[in-house]
mmCIF file of C-alpha atoms and ligand atoms in Angstrom:
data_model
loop_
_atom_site.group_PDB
_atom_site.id
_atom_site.type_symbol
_atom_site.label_atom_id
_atom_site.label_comp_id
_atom_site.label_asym_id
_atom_site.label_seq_id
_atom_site.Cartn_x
_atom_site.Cartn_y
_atom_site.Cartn_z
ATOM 1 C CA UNK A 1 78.639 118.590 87.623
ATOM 2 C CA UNK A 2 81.597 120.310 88.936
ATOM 3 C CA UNK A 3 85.141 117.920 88.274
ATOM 4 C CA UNK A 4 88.873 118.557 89.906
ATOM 5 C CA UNK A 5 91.635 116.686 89.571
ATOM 6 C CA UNK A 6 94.186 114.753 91.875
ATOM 7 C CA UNK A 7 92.012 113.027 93.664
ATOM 8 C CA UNK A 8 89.338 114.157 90.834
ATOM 9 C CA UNK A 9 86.684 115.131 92.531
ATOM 10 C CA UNK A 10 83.015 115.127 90.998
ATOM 11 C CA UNK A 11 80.498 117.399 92.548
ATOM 12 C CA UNK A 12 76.921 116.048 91.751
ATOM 13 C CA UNK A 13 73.762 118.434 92.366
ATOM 14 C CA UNK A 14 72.332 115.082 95.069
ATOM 15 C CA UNK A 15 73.443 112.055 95.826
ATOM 16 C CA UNK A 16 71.251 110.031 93.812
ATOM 17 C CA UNK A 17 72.685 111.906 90.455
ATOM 18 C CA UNK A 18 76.332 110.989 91.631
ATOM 19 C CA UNK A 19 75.519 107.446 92.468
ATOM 20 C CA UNK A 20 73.616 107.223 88.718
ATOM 21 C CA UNK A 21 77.052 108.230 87.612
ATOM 22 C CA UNK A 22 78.995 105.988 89.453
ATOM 23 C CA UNK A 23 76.793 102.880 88.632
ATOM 24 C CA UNK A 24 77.219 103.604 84.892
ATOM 25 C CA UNK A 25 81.032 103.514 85.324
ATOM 26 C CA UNK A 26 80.856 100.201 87.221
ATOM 27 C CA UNK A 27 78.425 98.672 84.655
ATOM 28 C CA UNK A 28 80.992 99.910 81.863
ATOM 29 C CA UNK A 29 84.138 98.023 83.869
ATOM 30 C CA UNK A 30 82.241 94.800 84.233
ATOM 31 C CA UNK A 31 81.516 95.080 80.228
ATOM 32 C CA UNK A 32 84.932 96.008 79.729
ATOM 33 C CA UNK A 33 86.638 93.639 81.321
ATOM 34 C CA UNK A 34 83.885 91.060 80.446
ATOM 35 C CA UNK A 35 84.559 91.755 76.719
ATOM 36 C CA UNK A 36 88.075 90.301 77.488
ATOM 37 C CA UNK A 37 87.004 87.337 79.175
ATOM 38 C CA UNK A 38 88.484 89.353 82.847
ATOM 39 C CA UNK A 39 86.140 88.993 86.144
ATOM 40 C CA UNK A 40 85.702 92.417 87.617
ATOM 41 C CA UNK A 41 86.503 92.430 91.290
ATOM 42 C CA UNK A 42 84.527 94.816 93.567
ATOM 43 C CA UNK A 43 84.922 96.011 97.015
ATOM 44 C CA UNK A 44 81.673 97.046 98.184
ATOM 45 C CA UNK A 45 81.104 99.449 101.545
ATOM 46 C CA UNK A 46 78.144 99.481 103.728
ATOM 47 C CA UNK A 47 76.438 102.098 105.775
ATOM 48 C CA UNK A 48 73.656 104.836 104.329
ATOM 49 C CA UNK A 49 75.700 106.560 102.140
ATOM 50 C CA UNK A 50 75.685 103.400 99.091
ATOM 51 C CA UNK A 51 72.184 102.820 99.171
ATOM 52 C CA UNK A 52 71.160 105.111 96.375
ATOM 53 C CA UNK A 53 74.544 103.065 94.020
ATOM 54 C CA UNK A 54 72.737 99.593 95.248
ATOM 55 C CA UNK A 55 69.224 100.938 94.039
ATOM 56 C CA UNK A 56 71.205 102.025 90.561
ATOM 57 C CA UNK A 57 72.988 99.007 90.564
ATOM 58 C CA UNK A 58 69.107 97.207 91.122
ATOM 59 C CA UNK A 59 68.113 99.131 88.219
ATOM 60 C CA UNK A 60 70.600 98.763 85.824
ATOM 61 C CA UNK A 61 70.395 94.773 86.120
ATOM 62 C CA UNK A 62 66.404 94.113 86.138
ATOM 63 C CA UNK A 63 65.600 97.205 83.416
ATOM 64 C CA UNK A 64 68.899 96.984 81.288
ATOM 65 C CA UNK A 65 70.220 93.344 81.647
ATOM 66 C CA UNK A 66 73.294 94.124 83.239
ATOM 67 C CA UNK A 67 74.642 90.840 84.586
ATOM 68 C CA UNK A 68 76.569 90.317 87.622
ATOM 69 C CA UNK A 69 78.029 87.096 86.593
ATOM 70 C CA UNK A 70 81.110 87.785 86.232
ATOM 71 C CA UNK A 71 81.435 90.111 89.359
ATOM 72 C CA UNK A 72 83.247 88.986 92.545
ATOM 73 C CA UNK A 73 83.220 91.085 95.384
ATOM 74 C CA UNK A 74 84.424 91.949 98.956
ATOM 75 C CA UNK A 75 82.960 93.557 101.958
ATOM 76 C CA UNK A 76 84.929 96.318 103.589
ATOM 77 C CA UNK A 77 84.402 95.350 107.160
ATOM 78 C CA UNK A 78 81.862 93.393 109.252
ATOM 79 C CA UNK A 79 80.693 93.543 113.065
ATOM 80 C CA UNK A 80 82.215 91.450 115.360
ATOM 81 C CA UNK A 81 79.777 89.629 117.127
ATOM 82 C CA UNK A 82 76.720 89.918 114.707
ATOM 83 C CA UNK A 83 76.035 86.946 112.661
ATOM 84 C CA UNK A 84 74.686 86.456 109.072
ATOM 85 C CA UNK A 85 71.011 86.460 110.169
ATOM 86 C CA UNK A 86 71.381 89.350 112.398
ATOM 87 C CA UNK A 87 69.525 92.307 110.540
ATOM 88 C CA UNK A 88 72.130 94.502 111.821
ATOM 89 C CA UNK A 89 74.813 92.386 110.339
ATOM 90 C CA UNK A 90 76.556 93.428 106.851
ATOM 91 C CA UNK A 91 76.099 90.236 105.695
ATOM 92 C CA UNK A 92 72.305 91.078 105.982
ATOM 93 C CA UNK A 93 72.769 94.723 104.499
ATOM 94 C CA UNK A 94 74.464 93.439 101.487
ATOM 95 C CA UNK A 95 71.904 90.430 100.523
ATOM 96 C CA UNK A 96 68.993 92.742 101.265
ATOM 97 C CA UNK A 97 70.244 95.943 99.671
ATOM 98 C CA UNK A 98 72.082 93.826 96.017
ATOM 99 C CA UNK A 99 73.063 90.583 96.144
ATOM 100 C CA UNK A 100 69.695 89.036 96.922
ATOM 101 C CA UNK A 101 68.165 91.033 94.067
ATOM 102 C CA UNK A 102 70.752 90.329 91.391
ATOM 103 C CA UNK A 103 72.664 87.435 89.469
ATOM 104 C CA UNK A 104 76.117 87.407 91.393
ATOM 105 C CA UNK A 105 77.032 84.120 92.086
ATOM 106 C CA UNK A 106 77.165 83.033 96.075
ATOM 107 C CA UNK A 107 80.574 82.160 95.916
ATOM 108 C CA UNK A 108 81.722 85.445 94.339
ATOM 109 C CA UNK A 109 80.810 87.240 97.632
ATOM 110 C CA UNK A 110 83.122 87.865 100.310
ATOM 111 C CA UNK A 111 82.366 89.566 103.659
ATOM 112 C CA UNK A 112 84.249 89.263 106.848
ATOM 113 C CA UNK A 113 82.679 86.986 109.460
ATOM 114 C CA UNK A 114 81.893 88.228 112.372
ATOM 115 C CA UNK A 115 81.373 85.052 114.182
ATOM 116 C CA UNK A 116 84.692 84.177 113.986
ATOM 117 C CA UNK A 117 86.225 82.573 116.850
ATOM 118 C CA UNK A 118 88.802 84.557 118.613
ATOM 119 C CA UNK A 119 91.271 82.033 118.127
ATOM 120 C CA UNK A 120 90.402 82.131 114.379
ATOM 121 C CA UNK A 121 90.317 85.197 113.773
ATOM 122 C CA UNK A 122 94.031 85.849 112.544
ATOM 123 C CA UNK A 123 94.167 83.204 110.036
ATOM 124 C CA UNK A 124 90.588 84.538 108.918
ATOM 125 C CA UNK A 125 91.871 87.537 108.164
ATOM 126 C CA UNK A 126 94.759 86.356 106.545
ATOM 127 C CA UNK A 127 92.460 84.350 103.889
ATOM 128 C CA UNK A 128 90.652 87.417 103.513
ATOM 129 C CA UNK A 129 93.680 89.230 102.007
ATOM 130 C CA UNK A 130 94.801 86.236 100.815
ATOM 131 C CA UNK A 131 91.193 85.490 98.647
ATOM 132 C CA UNK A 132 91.575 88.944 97.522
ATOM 133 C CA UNK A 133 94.972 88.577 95.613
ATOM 134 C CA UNK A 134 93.654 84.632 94.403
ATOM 135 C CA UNK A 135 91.211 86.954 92.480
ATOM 136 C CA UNK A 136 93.602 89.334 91.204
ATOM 137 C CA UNK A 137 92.928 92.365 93.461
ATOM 138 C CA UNK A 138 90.422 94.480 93.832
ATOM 139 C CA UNK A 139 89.702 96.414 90.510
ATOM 140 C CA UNK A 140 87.203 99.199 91.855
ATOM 141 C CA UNK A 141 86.652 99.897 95.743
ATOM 142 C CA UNK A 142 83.958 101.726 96.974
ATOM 143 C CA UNK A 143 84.176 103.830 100.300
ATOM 144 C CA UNK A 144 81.906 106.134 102.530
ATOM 145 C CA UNK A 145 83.634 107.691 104.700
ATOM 146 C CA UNK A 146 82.874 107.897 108.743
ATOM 147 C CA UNK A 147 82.511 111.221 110.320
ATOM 148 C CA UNK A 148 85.625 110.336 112.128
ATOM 149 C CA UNK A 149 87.528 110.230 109.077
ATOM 150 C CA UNK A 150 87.299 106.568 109.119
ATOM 151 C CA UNK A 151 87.343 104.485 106.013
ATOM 152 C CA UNK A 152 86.170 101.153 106.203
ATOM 153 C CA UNK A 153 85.881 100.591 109.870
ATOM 154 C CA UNK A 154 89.786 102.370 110.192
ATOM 155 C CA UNK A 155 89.420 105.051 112.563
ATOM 156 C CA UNK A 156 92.179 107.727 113.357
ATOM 157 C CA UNK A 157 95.673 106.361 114.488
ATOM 158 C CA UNK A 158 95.685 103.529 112.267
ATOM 159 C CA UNK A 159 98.635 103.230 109.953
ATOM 160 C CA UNK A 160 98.511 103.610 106.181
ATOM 161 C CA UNK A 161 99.543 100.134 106.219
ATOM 162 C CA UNK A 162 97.501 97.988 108.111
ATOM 163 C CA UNK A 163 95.998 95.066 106.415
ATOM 164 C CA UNK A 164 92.588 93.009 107.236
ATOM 165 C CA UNK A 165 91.885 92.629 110.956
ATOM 166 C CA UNK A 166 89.894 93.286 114.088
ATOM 167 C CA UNK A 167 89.528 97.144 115.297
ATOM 168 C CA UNK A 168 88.229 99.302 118.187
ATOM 169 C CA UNK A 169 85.260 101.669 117.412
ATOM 170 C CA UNK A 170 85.334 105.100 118.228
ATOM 171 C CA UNK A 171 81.931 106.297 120.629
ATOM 172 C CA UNK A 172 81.569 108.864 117.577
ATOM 173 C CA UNK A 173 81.038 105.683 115.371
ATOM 174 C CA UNK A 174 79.008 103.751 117.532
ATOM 175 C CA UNK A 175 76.792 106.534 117.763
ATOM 176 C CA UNK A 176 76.266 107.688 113.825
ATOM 177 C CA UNK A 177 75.591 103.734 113.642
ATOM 178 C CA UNK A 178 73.240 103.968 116.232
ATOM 179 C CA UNK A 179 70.813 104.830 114.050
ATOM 180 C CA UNK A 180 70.158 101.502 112.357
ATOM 181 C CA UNK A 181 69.760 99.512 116.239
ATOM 182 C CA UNK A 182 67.463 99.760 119.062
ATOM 183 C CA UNK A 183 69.995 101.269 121.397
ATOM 184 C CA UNK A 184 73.150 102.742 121.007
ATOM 185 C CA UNK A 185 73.939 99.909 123.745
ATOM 186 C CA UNK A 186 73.125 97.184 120.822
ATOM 187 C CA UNK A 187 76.366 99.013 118.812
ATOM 188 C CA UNK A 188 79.152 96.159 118.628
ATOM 189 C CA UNK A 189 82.435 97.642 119.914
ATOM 190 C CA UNK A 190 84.179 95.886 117.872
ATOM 191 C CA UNK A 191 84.756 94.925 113.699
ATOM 192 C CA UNK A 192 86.573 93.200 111.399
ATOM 193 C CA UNK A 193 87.759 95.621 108.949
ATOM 194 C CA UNK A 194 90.091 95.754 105.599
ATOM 195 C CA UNK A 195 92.747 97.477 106.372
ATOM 196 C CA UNK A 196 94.221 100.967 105.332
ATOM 197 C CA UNK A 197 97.017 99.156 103.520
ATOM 198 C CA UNK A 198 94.059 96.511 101.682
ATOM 199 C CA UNK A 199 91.958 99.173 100.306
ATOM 200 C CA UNK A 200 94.805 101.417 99.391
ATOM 201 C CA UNK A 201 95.982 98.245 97.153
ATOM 202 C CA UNK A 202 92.708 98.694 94.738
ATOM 203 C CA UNK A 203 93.190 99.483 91.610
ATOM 204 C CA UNK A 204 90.894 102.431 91.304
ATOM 205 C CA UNK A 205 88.814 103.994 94.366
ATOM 206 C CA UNK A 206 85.620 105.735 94.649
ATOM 207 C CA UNK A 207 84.998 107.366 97.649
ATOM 208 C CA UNK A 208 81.023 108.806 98.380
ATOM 209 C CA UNK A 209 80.118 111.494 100.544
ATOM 210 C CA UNK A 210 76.384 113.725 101.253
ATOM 211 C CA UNK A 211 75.484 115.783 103.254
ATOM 212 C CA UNK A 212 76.868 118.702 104.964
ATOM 213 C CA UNK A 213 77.397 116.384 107.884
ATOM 214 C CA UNK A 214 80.499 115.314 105.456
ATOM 215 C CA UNK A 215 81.556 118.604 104.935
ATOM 216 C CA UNK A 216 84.188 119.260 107.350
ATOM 217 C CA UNK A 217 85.891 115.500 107.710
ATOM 218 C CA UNK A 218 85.504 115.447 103.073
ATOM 219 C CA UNK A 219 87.319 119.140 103.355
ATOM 220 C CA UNK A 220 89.911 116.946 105.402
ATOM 221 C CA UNK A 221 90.543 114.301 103.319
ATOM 222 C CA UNK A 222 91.043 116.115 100.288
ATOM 223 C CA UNK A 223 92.662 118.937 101.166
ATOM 224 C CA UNK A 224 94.488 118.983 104.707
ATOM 225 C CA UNK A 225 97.622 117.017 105.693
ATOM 226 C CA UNK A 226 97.840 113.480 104.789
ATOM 227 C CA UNK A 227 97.560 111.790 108.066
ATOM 228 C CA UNK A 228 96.568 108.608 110.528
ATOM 229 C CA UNK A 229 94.594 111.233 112.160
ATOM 230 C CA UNK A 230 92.269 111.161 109.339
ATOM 231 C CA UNK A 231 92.477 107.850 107.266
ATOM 232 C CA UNK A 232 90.542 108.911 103.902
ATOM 233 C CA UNK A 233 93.155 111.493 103.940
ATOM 234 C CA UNK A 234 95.801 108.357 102.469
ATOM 235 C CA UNK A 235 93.449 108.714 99.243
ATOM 236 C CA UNK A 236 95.362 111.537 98.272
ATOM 237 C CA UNK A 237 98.362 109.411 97.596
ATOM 238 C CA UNK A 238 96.288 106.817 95.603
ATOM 239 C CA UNK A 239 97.046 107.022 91.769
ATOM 240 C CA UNK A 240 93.367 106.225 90.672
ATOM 241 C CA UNK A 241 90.905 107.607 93.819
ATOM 242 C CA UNK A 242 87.867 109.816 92.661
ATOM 243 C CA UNK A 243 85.620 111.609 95.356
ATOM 244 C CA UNK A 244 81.660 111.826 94.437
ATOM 245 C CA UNK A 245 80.481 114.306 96.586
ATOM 246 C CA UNK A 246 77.215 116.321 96.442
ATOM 247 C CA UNK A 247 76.882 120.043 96.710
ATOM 248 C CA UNK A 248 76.690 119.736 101.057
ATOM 249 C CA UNK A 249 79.424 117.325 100.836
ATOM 250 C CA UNK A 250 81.803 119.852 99.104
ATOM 251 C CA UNK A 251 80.711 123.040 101.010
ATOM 252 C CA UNK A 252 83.819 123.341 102.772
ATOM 253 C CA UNK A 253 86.375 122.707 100.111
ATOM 254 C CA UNK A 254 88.302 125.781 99.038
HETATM 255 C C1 GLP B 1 80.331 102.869 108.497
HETATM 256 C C2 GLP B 1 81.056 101.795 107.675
HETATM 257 C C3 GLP B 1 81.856 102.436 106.606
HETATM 258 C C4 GLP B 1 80.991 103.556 106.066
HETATM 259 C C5 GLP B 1 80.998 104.691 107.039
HETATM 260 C C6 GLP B 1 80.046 105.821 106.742
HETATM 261 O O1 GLP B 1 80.341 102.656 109.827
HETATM 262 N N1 GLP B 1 81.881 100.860 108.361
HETATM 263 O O2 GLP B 1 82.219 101.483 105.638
HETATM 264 O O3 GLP B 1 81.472 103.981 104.852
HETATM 265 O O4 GLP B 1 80.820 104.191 108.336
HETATM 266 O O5 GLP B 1 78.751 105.512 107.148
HETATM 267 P P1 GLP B 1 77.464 106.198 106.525
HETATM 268 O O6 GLP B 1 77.487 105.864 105.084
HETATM 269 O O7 GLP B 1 76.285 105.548 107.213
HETATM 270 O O8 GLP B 1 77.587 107.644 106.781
#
């Protein structure tokens, strides 16, 4: 493994070694803070690029014990439109890829509702940001990052620092997420997202990348101008943000 500093960067030989690594530090923060009597606060991500962290963090609990008890977390962003049951829904991705599968507690889990009613939706939002400082922040937030440069569901233009709310998808977006619906027609247009300002707030970041389909927008975010036009760029004015990458992923850093 190849490491760099500010953001450190770790460069893992595949994405499963990386999120190994990453799953170890998590399951030494909950024992850490645990050992003080602390909850650890999470903010989890969804997409492809965690699933190989879930499967880790699977593993660690049924073959090592590691309990989730403590653990409180919140969801990055959620489709508007798509409700719990929808198998598209995050709500679904989460309880299918962890929490079904591992002793959090239901009412330690926090994901944006994409049911809302319009009318609703602002003082949803505002609890959201609101539940997250009741719990004392966010401790450790996990990102992918969109091959628009987006981080949670924060494409380019929006400022460094917007808070919890609803946002446009880009057609680039709809159509990486394509993938998981029938049709590119099924894509919502629209999601509730954390905003730039929320997940900039977290204590420490880590930020996940594979593939050489990351290449370019990773080689953006770490090393060109910090910018709206490319929101994980805003992690290179974050104190505690680390970057696990794989070999692809890293290609075009210099
Ligand atoms: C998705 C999610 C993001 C995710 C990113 C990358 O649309 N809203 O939270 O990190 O885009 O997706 P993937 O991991 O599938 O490449």
């Amino acid at each position: 493994m190849i490491m760099t500093s500010t953001p450190r960067t770790q460069v893992h030989p595949d994405p499963h070694s990386a999120s190994q690594a990453l799953a170890t530090e998590v399951a030494d923060l909950i024992s850490s803070r645990e050992a003080k009597q602390l909850p650890t606060v999470l903010g989890l991500a969804t997409g492809a690029t965690p699933i190989h962290f879930y499967e880790e963090l699977r593993r660690l609990h049924t073959e090592h014990g590691l309990s989730f008890g403590s653990v409180i977390t919140f969801n990055l962003d959620e489709y508007v439109g798509l409700g719990r049951q929808d198998p598209q829904s995050y709500w679904h991705f989460m309880h299918d890829q962890l929490f079904d599968h591992i002793d959090i507690h239901a009412d330690n889990i926090h994901i944006p509702d994409g049911t809302i009613a319009e009318a609703d939706l602002g003082q949803h939002c505002e609890a959201y940001e609101q539940a997250i400082k009741n719990a004392g922040g966010i401790d450790l937030q996990i990102l992918g990052i969109g091959t628009t440069g987006h981080i949670g569901f924060n494409e380019p233009g929006t400022a460094r620092d917007s808070r919890t709310g609803i946002v446009d998808l880009t057609e680039e977006t709809r159509q990486s997420n394509a993938v998981f619906f029938n049709s590119i027609d099924d894509v919502p247009t629209k999601a509730i997202s954390m905003g730039c300002g929320t997940i900039l707030d977290a204590k420490q970041i880590a930020a996940l990348a594979w593939g050489e389909r990351k290449a370019s927008v990773v080689q953006g975010a770490l090393q060109g101008p910090v910018t709206p036009d490319c929101p994980a760029s805003f992690l290179q004015e974050h104190p505690s943000a680390t970057f696990y990458l794989d070999q692809p992923a890293a290609n075009a850093l210099r």
